[in-house]
XYZ file of C-alpha atoms in Angstrom:
588
model
C -19.854 -51.947 -80.058
C -17.422 -53.850 -77.857
C -14.237 -51.896 -77.140
C -10.956 -53.437 -78.407
C -9.453 -53.079 -74.929
C -12.160 -55.320 -73.481
C -11.568 -57.964 -76.149
C -7.811 -57.780 -75.537
C -8.327 -58.231 -71.799
C -10.614 -61.207 -72.451
C -8.053 -62.721 -74.828
C -5.303 -62.417 -72.226
C -7.483 -63.947 -69.525
C -8.399 -66.883 -71.740
C -4.852 -67.617 -72.853
C -2.970 -66.779 -69.652
C -4.392 -69.598 -67.458
C -2.144 -72.373 -68.825
C 0.846 -70.641 -67.250
C -0.974 -70.236 -63.940
C -2.756 -73.582 -63.827
C -1.749 -76.026 -61.145
C -0.915 -79.585 -62.140
C -2.403 -82.451 -60.168
C -0.157 -85.305 -59.192
C -0.619 -88.640 -60.859
C -3.088 -90.782 -59.002
C -2.436 -94.388 -58.090
C -5.819 -95.838 -58.896
C -7.631 -98.303 -56.646
C -7.713 -101.737 -58.268
C -10.480 -102.888 -60.551
C -13.118 -105.422 -59.583
C -11.246 -108.192 -61.344
C -7.990 -107.373 -59.569
C -9.701 -107.657 -56.178
C -10.698 -111.250 -57.011
C -14.088 -110.851 -55.330
C -17.076 -112.553 -56.904
C -19.749 -110.236 -55.538
C -19.821 -106.876 -57.358
C -21.256 -104.968 -54.415
C -18.598 -106.347 -52.105
C -15.937 -105.499 -54.635
C -17.153 -101.940 -54.895
C -17.220 -101.643 -51.107
C -13.715 -103.084 -50.797
C -12.431 -100.789 -53.540
C -13.842 -97.829 -51.632
C -12.049 -98.982 -48.485
C -8.753 -99.173 -50.367
C -9.344 -95.705 -51.808
C -10.056 -94.366 -48.314
C -6.883 -95.992 -46.983
C -4.828 -94.361 -49.738
C -6.406 -91.001 -49.129
C -5.710 -91.436 -45.454
C -2.047 -92.119 -46.232
C -1.850 -88.898 -48.261
C -2.237 -90.483 -51.704
C -4.770 -89.568 -54.381
C -6.444 -86.329 -55.201
C -5.052 -83.259 -53.531
C -2.159 -85.114 -51.909
C 0.442 -82.799 -53.357
C -1.668 -79.687 -53.009
C -2.539 -79.610 -49.374
C -5.556 -81.919 -49.443
C -9.183 -81.373 -50.358
C -9.386 -77.956 -48.751
C -6.890 -76.531 -51.188
C -8.034 -78.155 -54.366
C -11.493 -79.434 -55.243
C -11.827 -82.933 -56.628
C -13.937 -81.837 -59.532
C -11.017 -80.149 -61.236
C -12.443 -76.651 -61.056
C -9.857 -75.489 -58.511
C -10.065 -74.293 -54.926
C -13.504 -73.455 -53.558
C -14.355 -69.789 -54.225
C -16.447 -67.619 -51.876
C -20.176 -68.094 -52.260
C -20.708 -64.437 -53.185
C -18.706 -64.990 -56.388
C -21.832 -66.547 -57.951
C -23.419 -63.060 -57.980
C -22.122 -62.176 -61.501
C -23.676 -65.409 -62.808
C -27.012 -64.654 -61.130
C -26.946 -61.066 -62.427
C -26.269 -62.280 -65.978
C -29.140 -64.781 -65.831
C -31.483 -62.121 -64.474
C -30.509 -59.700 -67.232
C -30.971 -62.371 -69.913
C -34.430 -62.982 -68.447
C -35.512 -59.369 -68.010
C -33.531 -57.439 -70.642
C -35.676 -58.262 -73.700
C -38.820 -57.477 -71.678
C -38.134 -54.278 -69.747
C -35.159 -52.558 -71.386
C -34.963 -54.126 -74.823
C -33.210 -51.235 -76.580
C -30.478 -50.964 -73.957
C -30.062 -54.758 -73.779
C -29.822 -55.275 -77.534
C -27.091 -52.665 -77.882
C -25.107 -53.542 -74.761
C -25.438 -57.278 -74.045
C -21.923 -58.044 -75.406
C -20.364 -55.508 -73.027
C -22.429 -56.744 -70.089
C -21.614 -60.418 -70.659
C -17.888 -59.768 -71.091
C -17.730 -57.372 -68.111
C -19.391 -59.857 -65.739
C -17.115 -62.622 -67.032
C -14.042 -60.460 -66.489
C -15.064 -59.790 -62.871
C -15.116 -63.532 -62.158
C -11.920 -64.208 -64.096
C -10.068 -61.348 -62.419
C -10.964 -62.605 -58.946
C -9.716 -66.105 -59.740
C -6.469 -64.887 -61.274
C -5.598 -61.877 -59.111
C -7.078 -62.776 -55.714
C -7.088 -66.593 -55.628
C -4.084 -67.024 -57.935
C -5.838 -69.980 -59.526
C -6.056 -70.190 -63.323
C -7.548 -73.696 -63.538
C -11.242 -72.637 -63.577
C -10.551 -69.994 -66.217
C -8.594 -72.502 -68.289
C -11.540 -74.898 -68.066
C -13.947 -72.108 -69.001
C -11.806 -71.251 -72.041
C -11.544 -74.894 -73.161
C -15.271 -75.480 -72.721
C -16.158 -72.234 -74.494
C -13.911 -72.826 -77.508
C -15.236 -76.382 -77.900
C -18.808 -75.110 -77.537
C -18.628 -72.182 -79.948
C -16.526 -74.070 -82.534
C -19.091 -76.877 -82.716
C -22.108 -74.589 -82.651
C -20.672 -72.107 -85.148
C -19.494 -74.701 -87.667
C -22.804 -76.559 -87.572
C -24.696 -73.280 -87.906
C -22.775 -72.261 -91.021
C -22.723 -75.736 -92.601
C -26.462 -76.238 -92.122
C -27.111 -72.719 -93.441
C -25.564 -73.842 -96.734
C -28.345 -76.431 -97.147
C -31.758 -75.305 -98.377
C -34.614 -77.745 -97.776
C -37.711 -76.821 -99.773
C -41.081 -78.469 -99.578
C -44.671 -77.678 -100.422
C -46.042 -79.780 -97.566
C -48.397 -77.807 -95.360
C -47.764 -77.444 -91.653
C -50.312 -79.691 -89.947
C -50.280 -81.350 -86.513
C -49.456 -84.681 -88.134
C -46.701 -83.357 -90.415
C -45.169 -81.284 -87.629
C -45.161 -84.173 -85.161
C -43.516 -86.475 -87.680
C -40.858 -83.850 -88.437
C -40.111 -83.368 -84.727
C -39.773 -87.112 -84.143
C -37.547 -87.526 -87.192
C -35.449 -84.636 -85.914
C -35.232 -86.295 -82.507
C -33.887 -89.498 -84.034
C -31.554 -87.582 -86.359
C -30.082 -85.763 -83.350
C -28.411 -89.006 -82.274
C -26.429 -89.132 -85.523
C -25.494 -85.478 -86.091
C -26.038 -84.120 -82.594
C -28.839 -82.004 -81.178
C -27.006 -78.944 -82.452
C -26.655 -80.309 -85.992
C -30.267 -81.474 -86.177
C -31.527 -78.179 -84.775
C -29.540 -76.048 -87.189
C -30.531 -78.221 -90.164
C -34.275 -78.433 -89.507
C -35.345 -75.229 -87.754
C -35.636 -73.162 -90.948
C -37.656 -75.675 -93.028
C -39.770 -76.337 -89.933
C -40.638 -72.637 -89.704
C -41.360 -72.407 -93.443
C -43.578 -75.466 -93.198
C -45.805 -73.523 -90.800
C -45.860 -70.199 -92.626
C -48.995 -68.334 -91.625
C -49.700 -70.464 -88.536
C -46.330 -70.360 -86.800
C -46.668 -69.712 -83.058
C -44.268 -69.555 -80.134
C -45.147 -73.099 -79.045
C -43.843 -74.468 -82.360
C -40.370 -73.180 -81.486
C -40.597 -74.339 -77.860
C -41.525 -77.932 -78.710
C -38.787 -77.980 -81.335
C -36.341 -77.109 -78.545
C -37.863 -79.771 -76.276
C -37.636 -82.635 -78.760
C -34.985 -81.912 -81.398
C -32.605 -79.767 -79.351
C -32.689 -81.863 -76.175
C -34.595 -85.071 -75.469
C -34.054 -86.538 -78.925
C -30.275 -86.737 -78.517
C -30.232 -88.971 -75.441
C -29.181 -92.199 -77.145
C -25.583 -91.686 -78.279
C -22.517 -89.675 -77.199
C -22.859 -87.746 -80.473
C -26.361 -86.724 -79.488
C -25.704 -84.368 -76.587
C -22.579 -82.810 -75.025
C -22.991 -84.416 -71.544
C -22.997 -87.891 -73.057
C -19.970 -87.073 -75.174
C -18.087 -85.957 -72.066
C -19.037 -89.256 -70.457
C -17.700 -91.086 -73.491
C -14.412 -89.175 -73.255
C -14.218 -90.124 -69.578
C -14.634 -93.831 -70.314
C -18.353 -94.665 -70.678
C -18.654 -97.190 -73.553
C -20.023 -95.657 -76.769
C -23.088 -97.915 -77.019
C -23.828 -97.959 -73.284
C -26.352 -95.129 -73.544
C -28.483 -96.539 -76.337
C -28.514 -99.957 -74.640
C -29.607 -98.642 -71.235
C -31.573 -95.464 -71.967
C -33.691 -96.265 -75.039
C -36.635 -97.651 -73.036
C -36.727 -94.394 -71.017
C -36.150 -92.191 -74.055
C -38.924 -93.694 -76.208
C -41.953 -93.118 -73.933
C -40.606 -89.700 -72.931
C -40.205 -88.360 -76.464
C -43.570 -89.851 -77.478
C -45.263 -88.220 -74.474
C -43.866 -84.786 -75.362
C -44.817 -85.302 -79.027
C -48.349 -86.284 -77.976
C -48.711 -83.074 -75.973
C -47.508 -81.109 -78.994
C -49.979 -82.881 -81.279
C -52.864 -81.898 -79.005
C -51.685 -78.285 -78.709
C -51.041 -77.944 -82.444
C -54.416 -79.509 -83.191
C -56.078 -76.585 -81.427
C -54.426 -74.153 -83.847
C -57.095 -73.768 -86.498
C -55.106 -71.396 -88.679
C -54.106 -72.947 -91.984
C -50.641 -72.915 -93.469
C -50.169 -70.493 -96.353
C -47.979 -72.955 -98.162
C -50.324 -75.480 -99.714
C -52.964 -73.034 -100.870
C -50.378 -70.638 -102.243
C -48.541 -73.310 -104.196
C -51.731 -74.564 -105.745
C -52.480 -71.166 -107.245
C -48.899 -70.647 -108.351
C -47.680 -68.261 -105.631
C -44.232 -68.990 -104.274
C -43.789 -69.053 -100.508
C -40.643 -71.162 -100.517
C -37.545 -68.936 -100.592
C -35.386 -69.195 -103.671
C -37.898 -70.854 -105.978
C -38.964 -67.699 -107.812
C -36.722 -64.625 -108.154
C -38.028 -61.883 -105.924
C -39.985 -64.247 -103.725
C -40.168 -63.397 -100.028
C -37.410 -65.074 -98.054
C -39.253 -65.253 -94.738
C -43.012 -65.772 -95.165
C -43.390 -66.319 -91.417
C -42.226 -62.788 -90.552
C -44.321 -60.315 -88.582
C -47.337 -58.922 -90.424
C -47.876 -61.949 -92.655
C -51.595 -62.601 -92.479
C -52.402 -63.765 -95.982
C -50.771 -65.113 -99.121
C -50.866 -61.618 -100.637
C -48.561 -60.389 -97.878
C -45.683 -62.462 -99.209
C -46.054 -61.201 -102.772
C -43.376 -58.834 -104.036
C -43.337 -56.592 -107.133
C -42.387 -58.546 -110.214
C -42.859 -61.941 -108.575
C -43.835 -64.627 -111.025
C -47.239 -66.281 -110.762
C -47.096 -69.784 -112.092
C -50.088 -71.181 -113.964
C -51.534 -74.234 -112.301
C -54.009 -76.652 -113.813
C -56.549 -77.064 -110.985
C -57.865 -80.262 -112.618
C -54.547 -82.009 -112.124
C -53.791 -83.536 -108.724
C -51.347 -81.586 -106.556
C -48.301 -83.598 -105.540
C -46.234 -82.767 -102.477
C -42.529 -82.618 -103.048
C -39.284 -82.109 -101.133
C -36.187 -80.618 -102.746
C -32.735 -80.135 -101.235
C -30.228 -77.638 -102.585
C -26.642 -77.239 -101.448
C -25.997 -80.925 -100.782
C -22.307 -80.121 -100.303
C -23.401 -78.820 -96.923
C -23.897 -82.419 -95.795
C -20.233 -83.068 -96.539
C -19.298 -80.117 -94.321
C -21.554 -81.517 -91.594
C -19.819 -84.893 -91.900
C -16.414 -83.247 -91.463
C -17.610 -81.485 -88.326
C -19.042 -84.686 -86.819
C -15.851 -86.592 -87.652
C -13.741 -83.837 -86.082
C -15.592 -84.322 -82.792
C -13.684 -87.570 -82.314
C -10.227 -86.098 -82.979
C -9.302 -86.018 -79.333
C -6.376 -87.582 -77.419
C -8.875 -89.340 -75.146
C -10.424 -91.030 -78.183
C -7.236 -91.442 -80.271
C -4.369 -91.819 -77.782
C -1.813 -91.848 -80.638
C -2.156 -88.101 -81.177
C -1.415 -87.224 -77.551
C 1.752 -85.163 -77.274
C 2.157 -84.823 -81.035
C 2.279 -81.572 -82.969
C -1.476 -81.717 -83.647
C -2.240 -82.049 -79.922
C -2.519 -78.295 -79.379
C -3.553 -78.713 -75.737
C -0.068 -80.119 -75.174
C 1.302 -76.649 -75.961
C -0.914 -74.960 -73.381
C -3.609 -73.713 -75.767
C -7.252 -73.784 -74.625
C -8.350 -75.367 -77.913
C -7.275 -78.349 -79.983
C -7.008 -79.435 -83.600
C -10.699 -80.331 -83.412
C -11.681 -76.695 -82.904
C -9.264 -75.583 -85.636
C -10.893 -77.980 -88.124
C -14.371 -76.803 -87.146
C -13.349 -73.171 -87.561
C -11.904 -73.949 -90.993
C -15.147 -75.692 -91.988
C -17.187 -72.651 -90.969
C -14.926 -70.323 -92.972
C -14.742 -72.472 -96.097
C -18.410 -73.457 -96.069
C -19.486 -69.820 -95.943
C -16.996 -68.617 -98.553
C -17.984 -71.340 -101.029
C -21.725 -71.331 -100.318
C -24.288 -70.549 -102.986
C -25.466 -67.018 -102.196
C -29.008 -67.785 -103.327
C -29.155 -70.615 -100.805
C -27.917 -68.331 -98.031
C -30.537 -65.781 -99.042
C -33.182 -68.479 -99.172
C -32.323 -69.456 -95.602
C -32.313 -65.792 -94.554
C -28.797 -66.555 -93.322
C -27.006 -63.994 -91.174
C -24.534 -64.070 -88.303
C -26.669 -62.268 -85.730
C -27.860 -65.473 -83.961
C -24.338 -66.927 -83.562
C -23.056 -63.496 -82.515
C -25.653 -63.274 -79.744
C -24.958 -66.792 -78.514
C -21.202 -66.286 -78.745
C -21.094 -63.133 -76.619
C -23.616 -64.274 -74.016
C -21.920 -67.612 -73.488
C -18.526 -65.977 -72.942
C -20.104 -64.491 -69.845
C -22.012 -67.639 -68.945
C -18.999 -69.973 -69.139
C -16.829 -67.637 -67.071
C -19.387 -66.638 -64.429
C -20.725 -70.157 -63.863
C -17.348 -71.564 -62.782
C -17.822 -70.649 -59.091
C -21.298 -72.212 -59.101
C -19.975 -75.405 -60.686
C -17.131 -75.654 -58.169
C -19.391 -75.093 -55.179
C -22.043 -77.500 -56.445
C -19.454 -80.171 -57.235
C -17.893 -79.820 -53.788
C -21.317 -79.916 -52.145
C -22.374 -83.036 -54.053
C -19.087 -84.799 -53.248
C -19.243 -83.960 -49.554
C -22.845 -85.136 -49.248
C -22.722 -88.059 -51.701
C -23.208 -90.652 -48.956
C -26.491 -88.975 -47.962
C -27.798 -88.725 -51.522
C -29.666 -91.549 -53.229
C -30.382 -92.023 -56.914
C -33.477 -89.807 -56.656
C -31.326 -86.979 -55.337
C -28.858 -87.395 -58.193
C -31.681 -87.495 -60.751
C -33.382 -84.311 -59.561
C -30.141 -82.562 -58.613
C -28.547 -83.239 -61.999
C -31.772 -82.350 -63.767
C -32.589 -79.039 -62.132
C -29.006 -77.791 -62.238
C -28.637 -78.916 -65.872
C -31.502 -76.566 -66.630
C -30.063 -73.481 -64.940
C -26.402 -74.253 -65.655
C -24.895 -75.775 -68.768
C -25.792 -79.478 -68.697
C -22.362 -80.748 -69.806
C -20.260 -79.632 -66.793
C -23.191 -80.433 -64.483
C -23.104 -84.020 -65.762
C -19.388 -84.315 -64.973
C -19.805 -82.798 -61.496
C -22.545 -85.228 -60.497
C -20.841 -88.186 -62.149
C -17.755 -87.383 -60.095
C -19.822 -87.206 -56.905
C -21.674 -90.451 -57.678
C -18.439 -92.319 -58.366
C -16.943 -90.906 -55.180
C -19.866 -92.469 -53.327
C -18.433 -95.857 -54.336
C -14.756 -94.959 -53.829
C -14.121 -94.438 -57.540
C -12.446 -91.620 -59.490
C -14.036 -89.979 -62.557
C -10.558 -89.127 -63.891
C -9.608 -92.805 -64.336
C -11.196 -94.311 -67.505
C -10.960 -97.872 -66.195
C -13.005 -96.902 -63.158
C -15.569 -95.100 -65.304
C -15.966 -98.257 -67.370
C -16.370 -100.276 -64.176
C -18.959 -97.754 -62.994
C -20.956 -98.130 -66.225
C -22.088 -101.673 -65.489
C -25.603 -102.966 -66.051
C -28.209 -100.662 -64.473
C -29.307 -103.586 -62.330
C -26.194 -102.839 -60.258
C -25.979 -99.707 -58.099
C -23.260 -97.891 -60.027
C -24.809 -98.237 -63.486
C -28.152 -97.232 -62.043
C -26.680 -93.936 -60.860
C -25.063 -93.354 -64.259
C -28.390 -94.022 -65.948
C -30.157 -91.449 -63.761
C -27.451 -88.816 -64.288
C -27.365 -89.381 -68.065
C -31.140 -89.162 -68.477
C -31.490 -86.126 -66.220
C -28.676 -84.103 -67.785
C -30.085 -84.517 -71.319
C -33.810 -84.315 -70.592
C -33.705 -81.425 -68.132
C -31.409 -79.391 -70.375
C -34.649 -78.221 -72.000
C -35.772 -76.548 -68.763
C -34.374 -73.128 -69.786
C -32.828 -71.446 -72.813
C -29.321 -71.882 -71.382
C -29.591 -75.533 -70.328
C -28.210 -76.756 -73.651
C -26.344 -74.939 -76.411
C -28.905 -75.365 -79.237
C -31.728 -73.912 -77.127
C -30.587 -70.315 -77.286
C -29.434 -70.759 -80.862
C -32.887 -71.893 -82.030
C -34.460 -68.967 -80.176
C -32.060 -66.534 -81.840
C -32.687 -67.964 -85.329
C -36.446 -67.809 -84.828
C -36.282 -64.214 -83.630
C -34.060 -63.218 -86.548
C -36.819 -64.547 -88.839
C -39.441 -62.393 -87.140
C -40.954 -65.058 -84.888
C -42.061 -63.934 -81.436
C -40.518 -66.265 -78.838
C -41.222 -66.217 -75.099
C -38.836 -64.526 -72.695
C -36.534 -66.492 -70.404
C -39.119 -66.492 -67.600
C -42.150 -67.048 -69.839
C -40.403 -70.029 -71.426
C -40.263 -71.685 -68.002
C -43.586 -70.510 -66.559
C -45.734 -71.165 -69.639
C -43.987 -74.154 -71.185
C -41.118 -76.080 -69.587
C -42.401 -76.256 -66.006
C -46.058 -77.139 -66.728
C -45.243 -79.486 -69.629
C -41.824 -81.035 -69.056
C -41.577 -81.227 -65.264
C -44.693 -83.433 -64.830
C -43.411 -85.770 -67.558
C -39.967 -85.923 -65.924
C -41.540 -86.656 -62.542
C -43.388 -89.578 -64.129
C -40.046 -90.745 -65.588
C -38.582 -90.683 -62.073
C -41.640 -92.413 -60.627
C -41.537 -95.260 -63.148
C -37.817 -95.807 -63.605
C -35.998 -94.448 -60.536
C -38.339 -94.322 -57.547
C -38.433 -98.087 -57.026
C -42.207 -98.079 -56.678
C -42.892 -99.282 -60.236
C -39.690 -100.937 -61.447
C -37.379 -102.599 -58.888
C -33.840 -101.362 -58.466
C -30.821 -102.109 -56.260
C -31.062 -101.988 -52.476
C -28.717 -98.997 -52.473
C -31.506 -96.710 -53.616
C -34.358 -97.620 -51.299
C -36.330 -95.184 -49.147
C -36.773 -92.816 -52.057
C -39.182 -90.466 -50.298
C -36.692 -89.968 -47.494
C -33.951 -89.378 -50.066
C -35.971 -86.693 -51.846
C -36.724 -84.795 -48.646
C -33.172 -85.250 -47.378
C -31.664 -83.957 -50.630
C -34.057 -80.997 -50.645
C -32.920 -80.078 -47.167
C -29.282 -80.341 -48.179
C -29.846 -78.136 -51.214
C -31.649 -75.543 -49.086
C -28.741 -75.667 -46.633
C -26.333 -75.124 -49.525
């Protein structure tokens, strides 16, 4: 159990930063392309960069009032910390990877203390040694937004029970995954994952394997949500920064479609080799219930450990329904708890209640950030939805979904540590990318954003690399007009970089369990239902690296290398760029 003193210390560290945070001076933005009155876009971008350099040389712009770039990093994560401060983050990742394997009992009982302790080490160094509260403030804001969204969607989707007597087959599973991938663009990868993971597991009762969960994470929890800002957190951050809402679907769909189909095709082949039959169809036809909630006393989780046959899911007193074998058997889908969809709609709508989306609320009483709080009205609404949805939920539906708070508890505690300990890594990576932007081509940004989105959270990684890419053209990620100028047609250099960063941050978020929020949540839900899932390392070694990385390399080869599809002159010599960026990363 976590000691109250530790929670109090964490609370103080999360809420104290606003008083310690430094305030950047207003920036006089370089003029837009239209204001420069230059017909050629490339020339305009070059001229705008020259003007930005002149202003920086005169002491204007970022860091002017804070002693320059050495004192304050451009990425907004504060002054550069010592490299050794990434050790708590590395230790936490190693323990997440090895704990369940080698010291499971100790890890299960102590992971909250470990995550909080490592986070407090990082936070204490920033606050007490560096005197800089900005990174901790950012960690608090990002964490509250993350856990409010994930928690509210988890509870709201748990109030919806989807029942079906379809059997889990390669065809049915592939269709469900593709539907989930499309749905993720409308309710987010988190919403789609929370809504579909339980019926997906029940669909495969008796034949459910680890790969079913892994491919669900690949498609529904990550790649599927690459088309809209609602789909995945990195794209939503881009939207808040100024990327037009429909830019992603217009410029990424033709990369998204073959990628998601390729992953689905691999799944279809793998699932086709699983010759075990689903318990569901045969059981239903002889009147045995394997869908939770249909018959009082029926087993809630037929896919739990030890389930080998239909008889294993029978319980004393369970009804056996008479079935006329001469009559055809019709498949059916039933949904209970439809009010849960209303709760989901409230959560999705609340995502857009932000001063950057609705400027009219900035500075008003509902703009809680204005009062120095690390959360806004959006997070308050999401928290209220979670509370009300759970309190008003049908208890039979919750039981049917085997609903409990253990998965969200595990994710909540671990990500307190992750968000705090990864701040030094984000700052150092952002500074490195900005300093070496001129030497990095689009291939470097694609692979750099991708790999780091897998081992860090993909949302802040997206912002760090977007900032570096815009700096390459003398533009500032903190100025929405410049972000909109940057998001031009991918036939131009700037939009091409944005396309690569957007694709990489979403796709490669599936590389590890911590690359994207829903990943760990799906793993936790599956484990709470008795499904064996691979460890952190096994996930990468057995699944993501051999399956996803080759597909993502083909994506780079076709769309970003310049060898198959032409692209702007700015990103030529791709082989040199790859080797040069690898050397820079090794140097870092």
